[in-house]
Coordinates of C-alpha atoms and ligand atoms in Angstrom, one line a residue:
X1 CA -6.7 -96.1 -189.5
X2 CA -5.3 -93.6 -191.9
X3 CA -2.7 -91.1 -190.8
X4 CA -5.3 -88.3 -190.9
X5 CA -7.7 -90.3 -188.7
X6 CA -4.9 -90.9 -186.2
X7 CA -4.0 -87.2 -186.1
X8 CA -7.7 -86.4 -185.6
X9 CA -8.1 -88.8 -182.7
X10 CA -4.9 -87.5 -181.0
X11 CA -6.2 -84.0 -181.3
X12 CA -9.6 -84.9 -179.9
X13 CA -8.0 -86.6 -177.0
X14 CA -5.9 -83.5 -176.2
X15 CA -8.3 -80.7 -176.8
X16 CA -10.5 -81.5 -173.8
X17 CA -7.7 -81.0 -171.4
X18 CA -6.9 -77.5 -172.8
X19 CA -7.8 -75.0 -170.0
X20 CA -5.7 -71.9 -170.5
X21 CA -4.4 -69.7 -173.3
X22 CA -1.0 -71.2 -172.9
X23 CA -2.4 -74.8 -173.4
X24 CA -4.2 -73.5 -176.4
X25 CA -1.1 -72.0 -177.9
X26 CA 0.8 -75.3 -177.3
X27 CA -1.8 -77.4 -179.1
X28 CA -1.9 -75.0 -182.0
X29 CA 1.9 -75.3 -182.4
X30 CA 1.7 -79.1 -182.1
X31 CA -0.7 -79.3 -185.1
X32 CA -0.3 -76.1 -187.1
X33 CA 3.2 -74.9 -186.2
X34 CA 6.1 -75.0 -188.6
X35 CA 6.7 -78.7 -187.8
X36 CA 3.1 -79.3 -186.7
X37 CA 1.4 -82.6 -187.6
X38 CA -1.1 -81.0 -190.0
X39 CA 1.6 -78.8 -191.6
X40 CA 3.8 -81.8 -192.2
X41 CA 0.9 -83.6 -194.0
X42 CA 0.5 -80.6 -196.3
X43 CA 4.1 -80.9 -197.2
X44 CA 3.6 -84.5 -198.4
X45 CA 1.1 -83.3 -201.0
X46 CA 3.7 -82.5 -203.6
X47 CA 5.0 -86.1 -203.7
X48 CA 1.6 -87.7 -204.4
X49 CA 0.3 -88.5 -207.9
X50 CA -2.5 -86.3 -209.1
X51 CA -5.5 -88.6 -208.4
X52 CA -4.4 -89.4 -204.8
X53 CA -3.4 -85.9 -204.2
X54 CA -6.8 -84.5 -205.0
X55 CA -8.5 -86.9 -202.5
X56 CA -5.9 -86.5 -199.9
X57 CA -6.0 -82.7 -200.2
X58 CA -9.8 -82.8 -199.8
X59 CA -9.6 -84.9 -196.6
X60 CA -6.7 -82.9 -195.3
X61 CA -8.6 -79.6 -195.7
X62 CA -11.7 -81.1 -194.0
X63 CA -9.6 -82.1 -191.0
X64 CA -7.9 -78.7 -191.0
X65 CA -11.3 -77.0 -190.9
X66 CA -12.6 -79.3 -188.2
X67 CA -9.5 -78.8 -186.0
X68 CA -9.4 -75.0 -186.6
X69 CA -13.0 -74.6 -185.7
X70 CA -12.5 -76.6 -182.5
X71 CA -9.6 -74.4 -181.6
X72 CA -11.7 -71.3 -182.2
X73 CA -14.4 -72.8 -180.0
X74 CA -12.0 -73.5 -177.3
X75 CA -10.6 -69.9 -177.5
X76 CA -14.1 -68.5 -177.0
X77 CA -14.7 -70.8 -174.0
X78 CA -11.4 -69.7 -172.4
X79 CA -12.1 -66.0 -172.9
X80 CA -15.6 -66.3 -171.5
X81 CA -14.4 -68.1 -168.4
X82 CA -11.6 -65.5 -167.9
X83 CA -14.2 -62.7 -168.1
X84 CA -16.5 -64.5 -165.6
X85 CA -13.6 -65.0 -163.3
X86 CA -12.7 -61.3 -163.4
X87 CA -16.3 -60.2 -162.8
X88 CA -16.5 -62.5 -159.8
X89 CA -13.3 -61.1 -158.3
X90 CA -14.1 -57.4 -159.0
X91 CA -17.6 -57.6 -157.8
X92 CA -18.6 -54.7 -155.5
X93 CA -21.1 -55.5 -152.8
X94 CA -23.0 -52.2 -152.5
X95 CA -24.9 -53.4 -149.4
X96 CA -21.7 -53.5 -147.3
X97 CA -21.4 -50.8 -144.6
X98 CA -19.2 -47.8 -145.6
X99 CA -15.7 -47.4 -144.3
X100 CA -15.2 -44.4 -142.1
X101 CA -13.0 -41.7 -143.7
X102 CA -11.0 -38.9 -142.3
X103 CA -12.5 -35.5 -142.7
X104 CA -10.3 -32.4 -142.6
X105 CA -10.8 -30.0 -139.7
X106 CA -10.5 -26.3 -139.4
X107 CA -7.8 -25.3 -136.9
X108 CA -9.1 -23.3 -133.9
X109 CA -6.9 -20.4 -134.9
X110 CA -8.4 -20.2 -138.4
X111 CA -11.9 -20.6 -136.9
X112 CA -11.3 -17.7 -134.5
X113 CA -9.9 -15.5 -137.2
X114 CA -13.1 -16.2 -139.3
X115 CA -15.3 -15.5 -136.3
X116 CA -13.5 -12.2 -135.5
X117 CA -13.6 -11.1 -139.1
X118 CA -17.3 -11.8 -139.3
X119 CA -17.9 -9.8 -136.1
X120 CA -16.0 -6.8 -137.3
X121 CA -17.3 -6.8 -140.8
X122 CA -20.8 -6.3 -139.3
X123 CA -19.7 -2.9 -138.1
X124 CA -17.9 -1.8 -141.2
X125 CA -14.3 -3.0 -140.8
X126 CA -12.6 -4.5 -143.8
X127 CA -9.7 -7.0 -143.7
X128 CA -6.1 -5.9 -144.6
X129 CA -2.9 -7.9 -144.7
X130 CA 0.8 -7.4 -144.7
X131 CA 4.0 -9.6 -145.0
X132 CA 5.6 -11.5 -142.2
X133 CA 9.0 -10.2 -143.1
X134 CA 9.0 -6.5 -142.4
X135 CA 11.3 -3.5 -142.5
X136 CA 12.6 -2.2 -139.2
X137 CA 11.1 1.1 -140.2
X138 CA 7.5 -0.1 -140.5
X139 CA 7.7 -2.4 -137.5
X140 CA 9.3 0.2 -135.2
X141 CA 10.4 3.6 -136.4
X142 CA 7.2 4.7 -138.2
X143 CA 5.3 3.5 -135.1
X144 CA 7.0 6.0 -133.0
X145 CA 9.2 3.4 -131.3
X146 CA 12.6 5.0 -130.6
X147 CA 15.8 3.2 -131.1
X148 CA 16.4 2.5 -127.5
X149 CA 12.9 1.1 -126.7
X150 CA 13.1 -2.3 -125.0
X151 CA 10.8 -3.8 -127.6
X152 CA 13.7 -3.5 -130.0
X153 CA 15.9 -5.6 -127.8
X154 CA 17.5 -8.6 -129.6
X155 CA 15.8 -10.9 -127.1
X156 CA 12.3 -10.1 -128.5
X157 CA 12.9 -9.5 -132.1
X158 CA 14.1 -12.0 -134.8
X159 CA 16.3 -9.9 -137.0
X160 CA 17.0 -11.3 -140.4
X161 CA 20.3 -9.6 -141.1
X162 CA 23.3 -8.0 -139.4
X163 CA 22.3 -4.4 -140.0
X164 CA 18.8 -5.0 -138.5
X165 CA 16.9 -3.5 -141.4
X166 CA 14.8 -6.6 -142.0
X167 CA 13.0 -8.6 -139.3
X168 CA 10.0 -10.9 -138.6
X169 CA 7.3 -8.6 -137.6
X170 CA 6.8 -8.6 -133.8
X171 CA 3.2 -7.4 -134.1
X172 CA 0.6 -6.6 -136.8
X173 CA 0.9 -2.9 -136.2
X174 CA 3.2 -2.3 -139.2
X175 CA 0.1 -3.0 -141.4
X176 CA -1.3 0.3 -139.9
X177 CA 1.6 2.0 -141.6
X178 CA 1.3 0.1 -144.9
X179 CA -2.4 0.9 -145.1
X180 CA -2.1 4.5 -144.3
X181 CA 0.8 5.1 -146.7
X182 CA -1.0 3.4 -149.6
X183 CA -4.4 5.0 -149.3
X184 CA -6.3 8.1 -148.1
X185 CA -8.3 8.4 -144.8
X186 CA -10.7 7.4 -143.4
X187 CA -9.4 4.0 -142.4
X188 CA -11.4 1.2 -140.8
X189 CA -9.5 -2.1 -141.0
X190 CA -8.7 -5.3 -139.1
X191 CA -5.5 -7.2 -139.8
X192 CA -5.3 -10.8 -138.7
X193 CA -1.8 -12.4 -139.1
X194 CA 1.3 -14.2 -137.9
X195 CA 3.7 -12.4 -135.6
X196 CA 7.0 -13.5 -134.1
X197 CA 8.9 -13.0 -130.9
X198 CA 11.8 -14.9 -129.4
X199 CA 9.8 -16.5 -126.6
X200 CA 8.5 -19.9 -125.8
X201 CA 6.6 -21.4 -122.8
X202 CA 3.1 -22.7 -122.0
X203 CA 1.5 -19.4 -123.0
X204 CA 4.1 -18.0 -125.4
X205 CA 5.1 -19.4 -128.8
X206 CA 7.8 -17.9 -131.1
X207 CA 5.2 -17.6 -133.8
X208 CA 1.7 -16.5 -132.7
X209 CA -1.3 -14.7 -134.1
X210 CA -2.5 -11.1 -133.6
X211 CA -5.4 -9.1 -134.8
X212 CA -4.8 -5.4 -135.4
X213 CA -7.7 -2.9 -135.5
X214 CA -7.4 0.6 -136.8
X215 CA -10.2 3.2 -137.1
X216 CA -9.2 6.7 -138.2
X217 CA -11.8 9.3 -139.2
X218 CA -13.0 12.7 -138.2
X219 CA -14.1 12.9 -134.6
X220 CA -13.2 9.4 -133.4
X221 CA -12.8 9.2 -129.7
X222 CA -11.9 6.8 -126.9
X223 CA -15.6 6.4 -126.4
X224 CA -15.8 4.8 -129.9
X225 CA -12.9 2.5 -128.9
X226 CA -14.7 1.4 -125.8
X227 CA -18.0 0.8 -127.6
X228 CA -16.3 -1.1 -130.4
X229 CA -14.4 -3.5 -128.0
X230 CA -17.4 -4.0 -125.8
X231 CA -19.4 -5.1 -128.8
X232 CA -16.6 -7.3 -130.0
X233 CA -16.0 -9.1 -126.7
X234 CA -19.7 -9.8 -126.1
X235 CA -20.1 -11.1 -129.7
X236 CA -17.0 -13.2 -129.6
X237 CA -17.7 -14.9 -126.3
X238 CA -21.4 -15.2 -127.2
X239 CA -22.5 -13.8 -123.8
X240 CA -24.9 -10.9 -123.0
X241 CA -22.7 -9.1 -120.4
X242 CA -19.0 -9.0 -120.0
X243 CA -17.2 -7.0 -117.3
X244 CA -14.4 -5.0 -119.0
X245 CA -11.7 -3.0 -117.4
X246 CA -9.4 -0.4 -119.2
X247 CA -6.1 -0.3 -117.4
X248 CA -3.7 2.6 -118.2
X249 CA -0.7 1.3 -120.1
X250 CA 2.0 2.4 -122.5
X251 CA 2.6 1.7 -126.2
X252 CA 4.9 4.1 -128.2
X253 CA 2.3 4.3 -131.0
X254 CA -0.8 5.2 -128.9
X255 CA -1.6 8.0 -126.5
X256 CA -3.4 7.5 -124.2
X257 CA -2.8 3.7 -124.1
X258 CA -4.7 1.0 -122.3
X259 CA -4.7 -2.7 -121.7
X260 CA -8.1 -4.3 -121.5
X261 CA -9.0 -7.0 -119.0
X262 CA -12.2 -9.0 -119.0
X263 CA -13.9 -10.5 -115.9
X264 CA -14.1 -14.2 -115.4
X265 CA -14.6 -16.8 -112.8
X266 CA -13.7 -20.5 -112.4
X267 CA -16.7 -22.8 -112.2
X268 CA -16.2 -26.6 -111.8
X269 CA -12.6 -26.1 -113.0
X270 CA -13.6 -24.2 -116.1
X271 CA -13.2 -20.6 -117.1
X272 CA -16.5 -18.8 -117.3
X273 CA -16.1 -15.5 -119.2
X274 CA -18.1 -12.3 -118.4
X275 CA -18.7 -12.4 -114.7
X276 CA -16.8 -12.9 -111.5
X277 CA -14.0 -11.2 -109.6
X278 CA -11.0 -12.4 -111.6
X279 CA -9.4 -10.4 -114.5
X280 CA -7.7 -11.6 -117.7
X281 CA -5.7 -9.4 -120.0
X282 CA -6.9 -9.8 -123.6
X283 CA -5.7 -6.9 -125.7
X284 CA -3.8 -3.6 -125.9
X285 CA -5.2 -0.4 -127.4
X286 CA -5.2 3.4 -127.4
X287 CA -5.7 6.5 -129.5
X288 CA -3.2 6.5 -132.4
X289 CA -0.2 8.8 -131.5
X290 CA -0.1 12.0 -133.6
X291 CA 3.6 11.2 -134.5
X292 CA 2.4 8.0 -136.2
X293 CA -0.2 9.9 -138.2
X294 CA 2.4 12.5 -139.2
X295 CA 4.8 9.8 -140.3
X296 CA 2.2 8.6 -142.8
X297 CA 1.1 12.1 -143.8
X298 CA -2.3 12.1 -142.3
X299 CA -3.6 15.5 -141.3
X300 CA -3.8 15.4 -137.5
X301 CA -5.9 18.5 -137.4
X302 CA -8.7 16.7 -139.3
X303 CA -8.2 13.0 -138.4
X304 CA -7.7 10.9 -135.3
X305 CA -8.7 7.5 -134.2
X306 CA -8.0 4.4 -132.3
X307 CA -6.0 1.1 -132.7
X308 CA -6.0 -2.1 -130.9
X309 CA -4.0 -5.4 -130.9
X310 CA -5.6 -8.7 -129.8
X311 CA -3.8 -12.0 -129.1
X312 CA -5.8 -14.4 -131.3
X313 CA -4.3 -17.6 -129.9
X314 CA -5.1 -16.5 -126.4
X315 CA -8.8 -15.8 -127.3
X316 CA -9.0 -19.2 -129.0
X317 CA -7.6 -20.9 -125.8
X318 CA -10.1 -19.1 -123.6
X319 CA -13.1 -19.7 -125.8
X320 CA -12.5 -23.3 -126.5
X321 CA -10.8 -24.4 -123.2
X322 CA -7.4 -25.2 -124.6
X323 CA -4.7 -25.2 -122.0
X324 CA -1.4 -25.3 -123.8
X325 CA -0.6 -22.9 -126.6
X326 CA 2.2 -25.1 -128.0
X327 CA -0.3 -27.8 -129.0
X328 CA -1.6 -25.3 -131.5
X329 CA 1.4 -25.6 -133.7
X330 CA 2.3 -29.3 -133.3
X331 CA 0.1 -30.4 -136.2
X332 CA -1.1 -33.5 -134.3
X333 CA -4.1 -34.9 -136.2
X334 CA -5.6 -36.3 -133.0
X335 CA -5.5 -32.9 -131.3
X336 CA -7.0 -31.2 -134.4
X337 CA -9.8 -33.7 -134.8
X338 CA -10.7 -33.0 -131.1
X339 CA -10.4 -29.2 -131.2
X340 CA -10.9 -28.5 -134.9
X341 CA -14.1 -27.4 -136.6
X342 CA -16.3 -28.7 -139.4
X343 CA -15.1 -27.1 -142.7
X344 CA -18.6 -26.6 -143.9
X345 CA -19.6 -24.6 -140.8
X346 CA -18.5 -21.1 -141.8
X347 CA -19.0 -18.7 -138.9
X348 CA -21.5 -15.9 -139.5
X349 CA -23.1 -13.5 -137.0
X350 CA -26.7 -14.2 -138.0
X351 CA -26.3 -18.0 -138.0
X352 CA -24.1 -18.3 -135.0
X353 CA -20.3 -18.2 -134.7
X354 CA -19.3 -21.4 -133.1
X355 CA -22.4 -23.6 -133.2
Ligands
LIG401 N1 1.1 -3.9 -131.1 C1 0.8 -4.0 -129.7 C2 1.5 -5.3 -129.2 O1 1.8 -6.1 -130.0 C3 -0.7 -4.0 -129.4 C4 -1.3 -2.8 -129.8 C5 -1.8 -2.5 -131.0 C6 -1.4 -1.8 -128.8 C7 -2.5 -1.4 -131.3 C8 -2.1 -0.6 -129.1 C9 -2.6 -0.4 -130.4 O2 1.6 -5.5 -128.0

């Protein structure tokens, strides 16, 4: 057997066991590398006499071609099987059942703000906003709240600096001032927003939500206030009749002032709004004090009107049977998935608020 035949048969014996790209690289080096068996044969060509060299070169080239094409063939085989393996592993079985995924929920407070905004927009109120950090002037002074009023006490108000000029607003009423300073009457706005007081128990949180209402125009009376709130309460609780009671009260920025209670009863351990002999306080209201209007340069001979402030969290607790206010702000996903709302169900008056 000639040297070339030997090389060929060694190669043929080895090529079958080549399975990976690494194996392939090894066998290439063994035969075609710098000191490879075929390469070394080429190096002998120079020392042969011309006749022999011609024949040997011819045979050598034939073997080279044969081995090279076997190597290429092997390369294709390996690549094909690699692709097949990959396809097998990455196969998606579209008939498998889907995995449940977590859908985001709308917080009851956001839901109730949307509901309330929808209800008031039906009767011509627009939504106004103001910052959480307020001046002492907007939060108190302009609202006819004298320096010695208990609401200014350090126990209730979070002041942001020593000289008490900046604070976290204790109610949404300062937006009355902002609105009336920056535009001309008439005013017909609601203001949903965050408010802060230094207080915390089952029904009080240091941060809570209020909704302010303000309607100033020519000839607005307490009758309009009653009608407006009556409409609101019925729409909000989605009931035909609600017993409402106006109780005389005091706020520095309204005169006269009232607190509004709504009737309810307990049935099978649950609160039923509208009827019954129990009363629940839900909001404060009154006719805007002339001093407040004068502070914002509204002509009190031409204009007057009412304002109200509703505790949003309280309404949400009542409507959706939530007992502890603090749970609202704990950001517990389990709580939210139980009490939260579908993000695609935007509340509207005509389609239903909470259904
Ligand atoms: N701002 C009052 C409060 O926080 C509520 C209120 C608003 C009362 C508007 C009367 C008019 O208690």
